[in-house]
PDB file of C-alpha atoms in Angstrom:
ATOM      1  CA  ASP A 217     -18.044-152.698  18.329  1.00 64.00           C
ATOM      2  CA  THR A 218     -15.628-154.189  20.951  1.00 71.00           C
ATOM      3  CA  ALA A 219     -17.009-157.691  21.815  1.00 92.00           C
ATOM      4  CA  VAL A 220     -15.583-158.131  25.009  1.00 97.00           C
ATOM      5  CA  SER A 221     -14.172-154.987  26.962  1.00 97.00           C
ATOM      6  CA  GLN A 222     -12.405-154.431  29.964  1.00 97.00           C
ATOM      7  CA  THR A 223     -11.476-151.370  32.255  1.00 97.00           C
ATOM      8  CA  PRO A 224      -8.879-150.190  33.032  1.00 97.00           C
ATOM      9  CA  LYS A 225      -6.473-151.217  30.689  1.00 97.00           C
ATOM     10  CA  TYR A 226      -3.781-150.386  33.148  1.00 97.00           C
ATOM     11  CA  LEU A 227      -3.996-150.094  37.028  1.00 97.00           C
ATOM     12  CA  VAL A 228      -1.088-149.127  39.139  1.00 97.00           C
ATOM     13  CA  THR A 229      -1.543-149.462  42.774  1.00 97.00           C
ATOM     14  CA  GLN A 230      -0.043-149.905  46.259  1.00 97.00           C
ATOM     15  CA  MET A 231       0.241-153.117  48.282  1.00 97.00           C
ATOM     16  CA  GLY A 232      -2.627-153.368  50.538  1.00 97.00           C
ATOM     17  CA  ASN A 233      -5.019-151.486  48.425  1.00 97.00           C
ATOM     18  CA  ASP A 234      -8.465-152.851  47.139  1.00 97.00           C
ATOM     19  CA  LYS A 235      -9.246-152.454  43.367  1.00 97.00           C
ATOM     20  CA  SER A 236     -11.802-153.763  40.827  1.00 97.00           C
ATOM     21  CA  ILE A 237     -11.336-154.683  37.221  1.00 98.00           C
ATOM     22  CA  LYS A 238     -14.620-154.621  35.014  1.00 97.00           C
ATOM     23  CA  CYS A 239     -15.714-156.877  32.054  1.00 97.00           C
ATOM     24  CA  GLU A 240     -18.618-156.517  29.718  1.00 97.00           C
ATOM     25  CA  GLN A 241     -19.156-158.678  26.746  1.00 96.00           C
ATOM     26  CA  ASN A 242     -21.950-157.461  24.035  1.00 95.00           C
ATOM     27  CA  LEU A 243     -21.839-160.964  22.292  1.00 94.00           C
ATOM     28  CA  GLY A 244     -24.807-162.280  24.100  1.00 92.00           C
ATOM     29  CA  HIS A 245     -22.966-165.112  25.770  1.00 91.00           C
ATOM     30  CA  ASP A 246     -23.978-167.178  28.947  1.00 88.00           C
ATOM     31  CA  THR A 247     -20.594-167.906  30.108  1.00 89.00           C
ATOM     32  CA  MET A 248     -17.677-165.450  31.185  1.00 92.00           C
ATOM     33  CA  TYR A 249     -14.232-166.237  32.606  1.00 92.00           C
ATOM     34  CA  TRP A 250     -11.207-164.774  34.246  1.00 94.00           C
ATOM     35  CA  TYR A 251      -7.606-165.708  33.285  1.00 95.00           C
ATOM     36  CA  LYS A 252      -4.436-164.453  34.807  1.00 95.00           C
ATOM     37  CA  GLN A 253      -1.062-164.247  32.664  1.00 96.00           C
ATOM     38  CA  ASP A 254       1.755-163.968  34.974  1.00 92.00           C
ATOM     39  CA  SER A 255       5.134-162.621  34.211  1.00 87.00           C
ATOM     40  CA  LYS A 256       6.451-165.762  32.573  1.00 85.00           C
ATOM     41  CA  LYS A 257       3.489-165.508  30.399  1.00 86.00           C
ATOM     42  CA  PHE A 258       1.432-168.437  31.799  1.00 88.00           C
ATOM     43  CA  LEU A 259      -2.398-168.092  31.260  1.00 92.00           C
ATOM     44  CA  LYS A 260      -4.127-169.519  33.798  1.00 92.00           C
ATOM     45  CA  ILE A 261      -8.081-169.630  34.453  1.00 91.00           C
ATOM     46  CA  MET A 262      -9.386-168.489  37.575  1.00 91.00           C
ATOM     47  CA  PHE A 263     -12.991-167.938  37.523  1.00 87.00           C
ATOM     48  CA  SER A 264     -15.874-168.955  35.461  1.00 88.00           C
ATOM     49  CA  TYR A 265     -19.488-167.923  35.469  1.00 87.00           C
ATOM     50  CA  ASN A 266     -22.473-169.115  33.764  1.00 84.00           C
ATOM     51  CA  ASN A 267     -25.645-167.309  33.787  1.00 80.00           C
ATOM     52  CA  LYS A 268     -24.322-165.339  36.848  1.00 79.00           C
ATOM     53  CA  GLU A 269     -23.594-168.596  38.726  1.00 82.00           C
ATOM     54  CA  LEU A 270     -19.949-169.435  39.574  1.00 84.00           C
ATOM     55  CA  ILE A 271     -19.071-172.849  37.981  1.00 79.00           C
ATOM     56  CA  ILE A 272     -15.210-172.767  38.067  1.00 76.00           C
ATOM     57  CA  ASN A 273     -13.149-171.433  41.137  1.00 76.00           C
ATOM     58  CA  GLU A 274      -9.607-172.557  40.666  1.00 77.00           C
ATOM     59  CA  THR A 275      -7.103-172.438  43.698  1.00 78.00           C
ATOM     60  CA  VAL A 276      -7.132-168.782  43.951  1.00 87.00           C
ATOM     61  CA  PRO A 277      -7.027-166.682  47.184  1.00 90.00           C
ATOM     62  CA  ASN A 278     -10.204-165.478  48.539  1.00 90.00           C
ATOM     63  CA  ARG A 279      -8.746-161.958  48.388  1.00 95.00           C
ATOM     64  CA  PHE A 280     -10.183-162.205  44.749  1.00 94.00           C
ATOM     65  CA  SER A 281     -14.080-162.234  44.550  1.00 92.00           C
ATOM     66  CA  PRO A 282     -15.628-162.034  41.254  1.00 91.00           C
ATOM     67  CA  LYS A 283     -19.265-160.516  40.754  1.00 92.00           C
ATOM     68  CA  SER A 284     -21.687-161.063  37.919  1.00 91.00           C
ATOM     69  CA  PRO A 285     -24.360-158.541  38.301  1.00 91.00           C
ATOM     70  CA  ASP A 286     -25.976-159.747  34.838  1.00 91.00           C
ATOM     71  CA  LYS A 287     -24.714-162.112  32.136  1.00 89.00           C
ATOM     72  CA  ALA A 288     -23.032-159.327  30.145  1.00 94.00           C
ATOM     73  CA  HIS A 289     -20.815-158.469  33.182  1.00 95.00           C
ATOM     74  CA  LEU A 290     -18.109-160.291  35.121  1.00 94.00           C
ATOM     75  CA  ASN A 291     -16.063-157.884  37.346  1.00 95.00           C
ATOM     76  CA  LEU A 292     -13.121-159.145  39.469  1.00 96.00           C
ATOM     77  CA  HIS A 293     -12.393-157.566  42.985  1.00 96.00           C
ATOM     78  CA  ILE A 294      -9.051-157.907  44.682  1.00 96.00           C
ATOM     79  CA  ASN A 295      -8.625-157.240  48.082  1.00 96.00           C
ATOM     80  CA  SER A 296      -5.238-156.259  50.046  1.00 97.00           C
ATOM     81  CA  LEU A 297      -3.396-156.465  47.143  1.00 97.00           C
ATOM     82  CA  GLU A 298      -0.089-158.239  47.070  1.00 96.00           C
ATOM     83  CA  LEU A 299       3.140-157.932  45.045  1.00 96.00           C
ATOM     84  CA  GLY A 300       2.480-161.292  43.479  1.00 94.00           C
ATOM     85  CA  ASP A 301      -0.836-160.260  42.233  1.00 96.00           C
ATOM     86  CA  SER A 302       0.989-158.298  39.322  1.00 96.00           C
ATOM     87  CA  ALA A 303      -0.115-159.852  36.354  1.00 96.00           C
ATOM     88  CA  VAL A 304      -2.223-159.223  33.125  1.00 97.00           C
ATOM     89  CA  TYR A 305      -5.753-160.179  33.695  1.00 98.00           C
ATOM     90  CA  PHE A 306      -8.141-161.497  30.781  1.00 97.00           C
ATOM     91  CA  CYS A 307     -11.646-161.695  30.778  1.00 97.00           C
ATOM     92  CA  ALA A 308     -13.271-164.053  28.151  1.00 95.00           C
ATOM     93  CA  SER A 309     -16.734-165.336  27.019  1.00 94.00           C
ATOM     94  CA  SER A 310     -18.113-168.088  25.248  1.00 90.00           C
ATOM     95  CA  LEU A 311     -21.648-168.849  23.970  1.00 85.00           C
ATOM     96  CA  ILE A 312     -22.262-172.284  25.531  1.00 71.00           C
ATOM     97  CA  SER A 313     -21.104-173.520  29.065  1.00 60.00           C
ATOM     98  CA  GLY A 314     -19.045-176.347  29.008  1.00 58.00           C
ATOM     99  CA  GLU A 315     -19.104-177.136  25.325  1.00 60.00           C
ATOM    100  CA  TYR A 316     -15.956-178.595  24.083  1.00 62.00           C
ATOM    101  CA  THR A 317     -16.230-176.895  20.735  1.00 68.00           C
ATOM    102  CA  ASP A 318     -17.159-173.280  21.911  1.00 78.00           C
ATOM    103  CA  THR A 319     -14.931-170.521  20.926  1.00 88.00           C
ATOM    104  CA  GLN A 320     -13.840-168.346  23.781  1.00 92.00           C
ATOM    105  CA  TYR A 321     -13.419-164.621  23.017  1.00 94.00           C
ATOM    106  CA  PHE A 322     -11.036-162.800  25.236  1.00 97.00           C
ATOM    107  CA  GLY A 323     -10.760-159.070  26.241  1.00 97.00           C
ATOM    108  CA  PRO A 324      -7.748-156.727  25.688  1.00 96.00           C
ATOM    109  CA  GLY A 325      -6.480-157.509  29.263  1.00 97.00           C
ATOM    110  CA  THR A 326      -5.759-155.310  32.029  1.00 98.00           C
ATOM    111  CA  ARG A 327      -2.144-155.067  33.229  1.00 97.00           C
ATOM    112  CA  LEU A 328      -1.980-154.742  37.083  1.00 97.00           C
ATOM    113  CA  THR A 329       0.952-153.697  38.699  1.00 97.00           C
ATOM    114  CA  VAL A 330       1.262-153.467  42.476  1.00 97.00           C
ATOM    115  CA  LEU A 331       4.009-151.521  44.118  1.00 96.00           C
TER     116      LEU A 331
ATOM    117  CA  ASP B 287      -7.353-181.922  29.663  1.00 55.00           C
ATOM    118  CA  ALA B 288      -4.637-183.871  28.087  1.00 59.00           C
ATOM    119  CA  LYS B 289      -0.999-182.478  27.562  1.00 87.00           C
ATOM    120  CA  THR B 290       0.512-181.109  24.377  1.00 94.00           C
ATOM    121  CA  THR B 291       4.014-180.291  23.334  1.00 95.00           C
ATOM    122  CA  GLN B 292       5.239-177.350  21.090  1.00 97.00           C
ATOM    123  CA  PRO B 293       8.685-176.090  20.026  1.00 97.00           C
ATOM    124  CA  ASN B 294       9.220-172.844  22.020  1.00 96.00           C
ATOM    125  CA  SER B 295       9.819-170.689  19.050  1.00 97.00           C
ATOM    126  CA  MET B 296       9.797-170.634  15.119  1.00 98.00           C
ATOM    127  CA  GLU B 297      10.462-168.468  12.414  1.00 97.00           C
ATOM    128  CA  SER B 298       9.180-167.660   8.894  1.00 96.00           C
ATOM    129  CA  ASN B 299       9.812-165.397   6.151  1.00 96.00           C
ATOM    130  CA  GLU B 300       6.788-163.081   5.189  1.00 96.00           C
ATOM    131  CA  GLU B 301       4.630-164.616   2.419  1.00 96.00           C
ATOM    132  CA  GLU B 302       5.801-168.060   2.934  1.00 96.00           C
ATOM    133  CA  PRO B 303       3.924-170.901   4.343  1.00 96.00           C
ATOM    134  CA  VAL B 304       4.471-171.671   8.058  1.00 97.00           C
ATOM    135  CA  HIS B 305       3.968-175.117   9.647  1.00 98.00           C
ATOM    136  CA  LEU B 306       3.505-175.278  13.485  1.00 98.00           C
ATOM    137  CA  PRO B 307       3.766-178.446  15.028  1.00 98.00           C
ATOM    138  CA  CYS B 308       2.189-179.769  18.010  1.00 97.00           C
ATOM    139  CA  ASN B 309       2.361-183.270  19.684  1.00 97.00           C
ATOM    140  CA  HIS B 310      -0.488-184.841  21.804  1.00 95.00           C
ATOM    141  CA  SER B 311       0.562-188.682  22.135  1.00 94.00           C
ATOM    142  CA  THR B 312      -1.922-189.036  24.925  1.00 91.00           C
ATOM    143  CA  ILE B 313      -4.810-187.770  23.362  1.00 91.00           C
ATOM    144  CA  SER B 314      -8.143-189.455  23.998  1.00 87.00           C
ATOM    145  CA  GLY B 315     -10.685-190.354  21.317  1.00 85.00           C
ATOM    146  CA  THR B 316     -12.973-187.542  22.748  1.00 83.00           C
ATOM    147  CA  ASP B 317     -10.466-184.643  22.612  1.00 87.00           C
ATOM    148  CA  TYR B 318     -10.779-181.701  20.517  1.00 90.00           C
ATOM    149  CA  ILE B 319      -7.823-179.848  19.133  1.00 93.00           C
ATOM    150  CA  HIS B 320      -8.107-176.284  19.438  1.00 94.00           C
ATOM    151  CA  TRP B 321      -5.644-173.470  18.372  1.00 96.00           C
ATOM    152  CA  TYR B 322      -5.567-170.193  19.809  1.00 97.00           C
ATOM    153  CA  ARG B 323      -2.859-167.378  18.933  1.00 98.00           C
ATOM    154  CA  GLN B 324      -2.196-164.458  21.266  1.00 97.00           C
ATOM    155  CA  LEU B 325      -0.805-161.283  19.388  1.00 96.00           C
ATOM    156  CA  PRO B 326       1.650-158.789  21.401  1.00 94.00           C
ATOM    157  CA  SER B 327      -0.280-157.142  24.073  1.00 93.00           C
ATOM    158  CA  GLN B 328      -3.521-158.530  23.104  1.00 95.00           C
ATOM    159  CA  GLY B 329      -5.760-161.412  24.475  1.00 96.00           C
ATOM    160  CA  PRO B 330      -5.980-164.660  22.869  1.00 97.00           C
ATOM    161  CA  GLU B 331      -7.944-165.291  19.754  1.00 96.00           C
ATOM    162  CA  TYR B 332      -9.183-168.360  18.402  1.00 95.00           C
ATOM    163  CA  VAL B 333      -7.785-169.825  15.377  1.00 97.00           C
ATOM    164  CA  ILE B 334      -9.424-173.079  14.402  1.00 96.00           C
ATOM    165  CA  HIS B 335     -10.225-176.626  15.860  1.00 93.00           C
ATOM    166  CA  GLY B 336     -10.854-180.146  14.662  1.00 92.00           C
ATOM    167  CA  LEU B 337     -11.284-183.659  15.726  1.00 90.00           C
ATOM    168  CA  THR B 338     -10.441-186.259  13.149  1.00 91.00           C
ATOM    169  CA  SER B 339     -10.220-184.555   9.594  1.00 89.00           C
ATOM    170  CA  ASN B 340      -8.370-181.629   8.286  1.00 93.00           C
ATOM    171  CA  VAL B 341     -10.090-178.481   8.664  1.00 94.00           C
ATOM    172  CA  ASN B 342      -9.867-175.140   6.797  1.00 95.00           C
ATOM    173  CA  ASN B 343     -11.041-171.772   7.618  1.00 93.00           C
ATOM    174  CA  ARG B 344     -10.172-168.197   6.673  1.00 92.00           C
ATOM    175  CA  MET B 345      -7.427-167.797   9.067  1.00 91.00           C
ATOM    176  CA  ALA B 346      -5.689-171.206   8.542  1.00 96.00           C
ATOM    177  CA  SER B 347      -5.567-175.088   8.182  1.00 97.00           C
ATOM    178  CA  LEU B 348      -5.593-177.579  10.634  1.00 98.00           C
ATOM    179  CA  ALA B 349      -3.736-181.073   9.406  1.00 97.00           C
ATOM    180  CA  ILE B 350      -4.382-183.899  12.338  1.00 97.00           C
ATOM    181  CA  ALA B 351      -2.262-187.075  11.892  1.00 96.00           C
ATOM    182  CA  GLU B 352      -4.002-190.435  11.376  1.00 95.00           C
ATOM    183  CA  ASP B 353      -3.500-191.621  14.786  1.00 94.00           C
ATOM    184  CA  ARG B 354      -4.165-188.151  16.228  1.00 95.00           C
ATOM    185  CA  LYS B 355      -1.173-187.983  18.030  1.00 95.00           C
ATOM    186  CA  SER B 356       0.003-184.765  16.545  1.00 96.00           C
ATOM    187  CA  SER B 357      -1.549-182.073  14.537  1.00 97.00           C
ATOM    188  CA  THR B 358       0.016-179.129  12.519  1.00 98.00           C
ATOM    189  CA  LEU B 359      -1.245-175.498  12.206  1.00 98.00           C
ATOM    190  CA  ILE B 360      -0.714-174.320   8.442  1.00 98.00           C
ATOM    191  CA  LEU B 361      -0.660-170.669   7.883  1.00 97.00           C
ATOM    192  CA  HIS B 362      -0.725-170.563   4.241  1.00 95.00           C
ATOM    193  CA  ARG B 363       1.025-167.035   3.856  1.00 95.00           C
ATOM    194  CA  ALA B 364       2.548-165.452   6.846  1.00 96.00           C
ATOM    195  CA  THR B 365       2.150-161.813   7.138  1.00 96.00           C
ATOM    196  CA  LEU B 366       3.828-159.850   9.753  1.00 97.00           C
ATOM    197  CA  ARG B 367       0.676-159.776  11.646  1.00 96.00           C
ATOM    198  CA  ASP B 368       0.611-163.381  12.067  1.00 97.00           C
ATOM    199  CA  ALA B 369       3.678-163.049  14.703  1.00 98.00           C
ATOM    200  CA  ALA B 370       2.215-164.044  18.204  1.00 98.00           C
ATOM    201  CA  VAL B 371       2.381-166.812  20.403  1.00 97.00           C
ATOM    202  CA  TYR B 372       0.223-169.819  19.188  1.00 98.00           C
ATOM    203  CA  TYR B 373      -1.292-172.424  21.302  1.00 97.00           C
ATOM    204  CA  CYS B 374      -2.472-175.952  20.809  1.00 96.00           C
ATOM    205  CA  ILE B 375      -5.016-177.236  23.332  1.00 93.00           C
ATOM    206  CA  LEU B 376      -6.791-180.222  24.011  1.00 90.00           C
ATOM    207  CA  ARG B 377     -10.568-180.102  25.205  1.00 83.00           C
ATOM    208  CA  ASP B 378     -12.098-183.281  26.122  1.00 76.00           C
ATOM    209  CA  SER B 379     -15.686-183.512  24.565  1.00 66.00           C
ATOM    210  CA  GLY B 380     -16.993-184.816  28.190  1.00 62.00           C
ATOM    211  CA  ALA B 381     -19.552-182.393  30.046  1.00 53.00           C
ATOM    212  CA  GLY B 382     -17.808-179.585  32.016  1.00 58.00           C
ATOM    213  CA  SER B 383     -14.766-178.703  29.863  1.00 57.00           C
ATOM    214  CA  TYR B 384     -15.161-175.071  30.570  1.00 68.00           C
ATOM    215  CA  GLN B 385     -11.674-173.586  30.673  1.00 75.00           C
ATOM    216  CA  LEU B 386      -8.793-173.306  28.215  1.00 84.00           C
ATOM    217  CA  THR B 387      -5.816-174.891  29.508  1.00 86.00           C
ATOM    218  CA  PHE B 388      -2.792-172.918  28.038  1.00 91.00           C
ATOM    219  CA  GLY B 389       0.734-174.484  27.656  1.00 90.00           C
ATOM    220  CA  LYS B 390       4.024-172.525  26.688  1.00 92.00           C
ATOM    221  CA  GLY B 391       2.854-172.407  22.980  1.00 96.00           C
ATOM    222  CA  THR B 392       5.129-171.465  20.248  1.00 97.00           C
ATOM    223  CA  LYS B 393       6.323-168.082  19.544  1.00 97.00           C
ATOM    224  CA  LEU B 394       6.406-167.501  15.743  1.00 98.00           C
ATOM    225  CA  SER B 395       8.362-164.668  14.418  1.00 98.00           C
ATOM    226  CA  VAL B 396       7.737-163.299  10.899  1.00 97.00           C
ATOM    227  CA  ILE B 397      10.732-161.840   8.959  1.00 96.00           C
ATOM    228  CA  PRO B 398      10.019-159.035   6.591  1.00 94.00           C
TER     229      PRO B 398
END
């Protein structure tokens, strides 16, 4: 069974389009995250949700809007896509919010290419 | 989160031990040392974490210097599957340490 899954795995789209990436975890975790890995391979946190509430919102353009319909899902919607949005987006989850020893489990990533 | 310094890359022969160093000279007394790795085209995965004492699990061992200013991740017998980028991350035990702050990591190559 896949612990953290993301769809789609690949997403190719034109500038200006709106797209969504879905994430689901079946681990029963309370906290979910979105990370972005750019072309230089740096991984940076974007958002974190705990029990469907936003707890981290790093400096991310407001074209990016996370939505958590329930604890097991955290989707990422991106409006008006730009070339610089091209990256790999990883979803992750952890059992305990803000716990310094908790383990984060990552999904396989969604490679977004904006043309 | 405090900063860590790791070599950009390392090589190891298959079936030999690998020692991956991490310097964290500004570590505070409440920082935990975590290691994650990212295999090619995959998401990061947890490897091990510790505070002061050395730690062992099925994947690796973590040796922490007595002054805690450095640590070493030890893979006892490298396999081709261990080729990955290894990240050493400090996490404050204070409340609100939600995200992982990734650095550049060490790219480990395993030679058959």
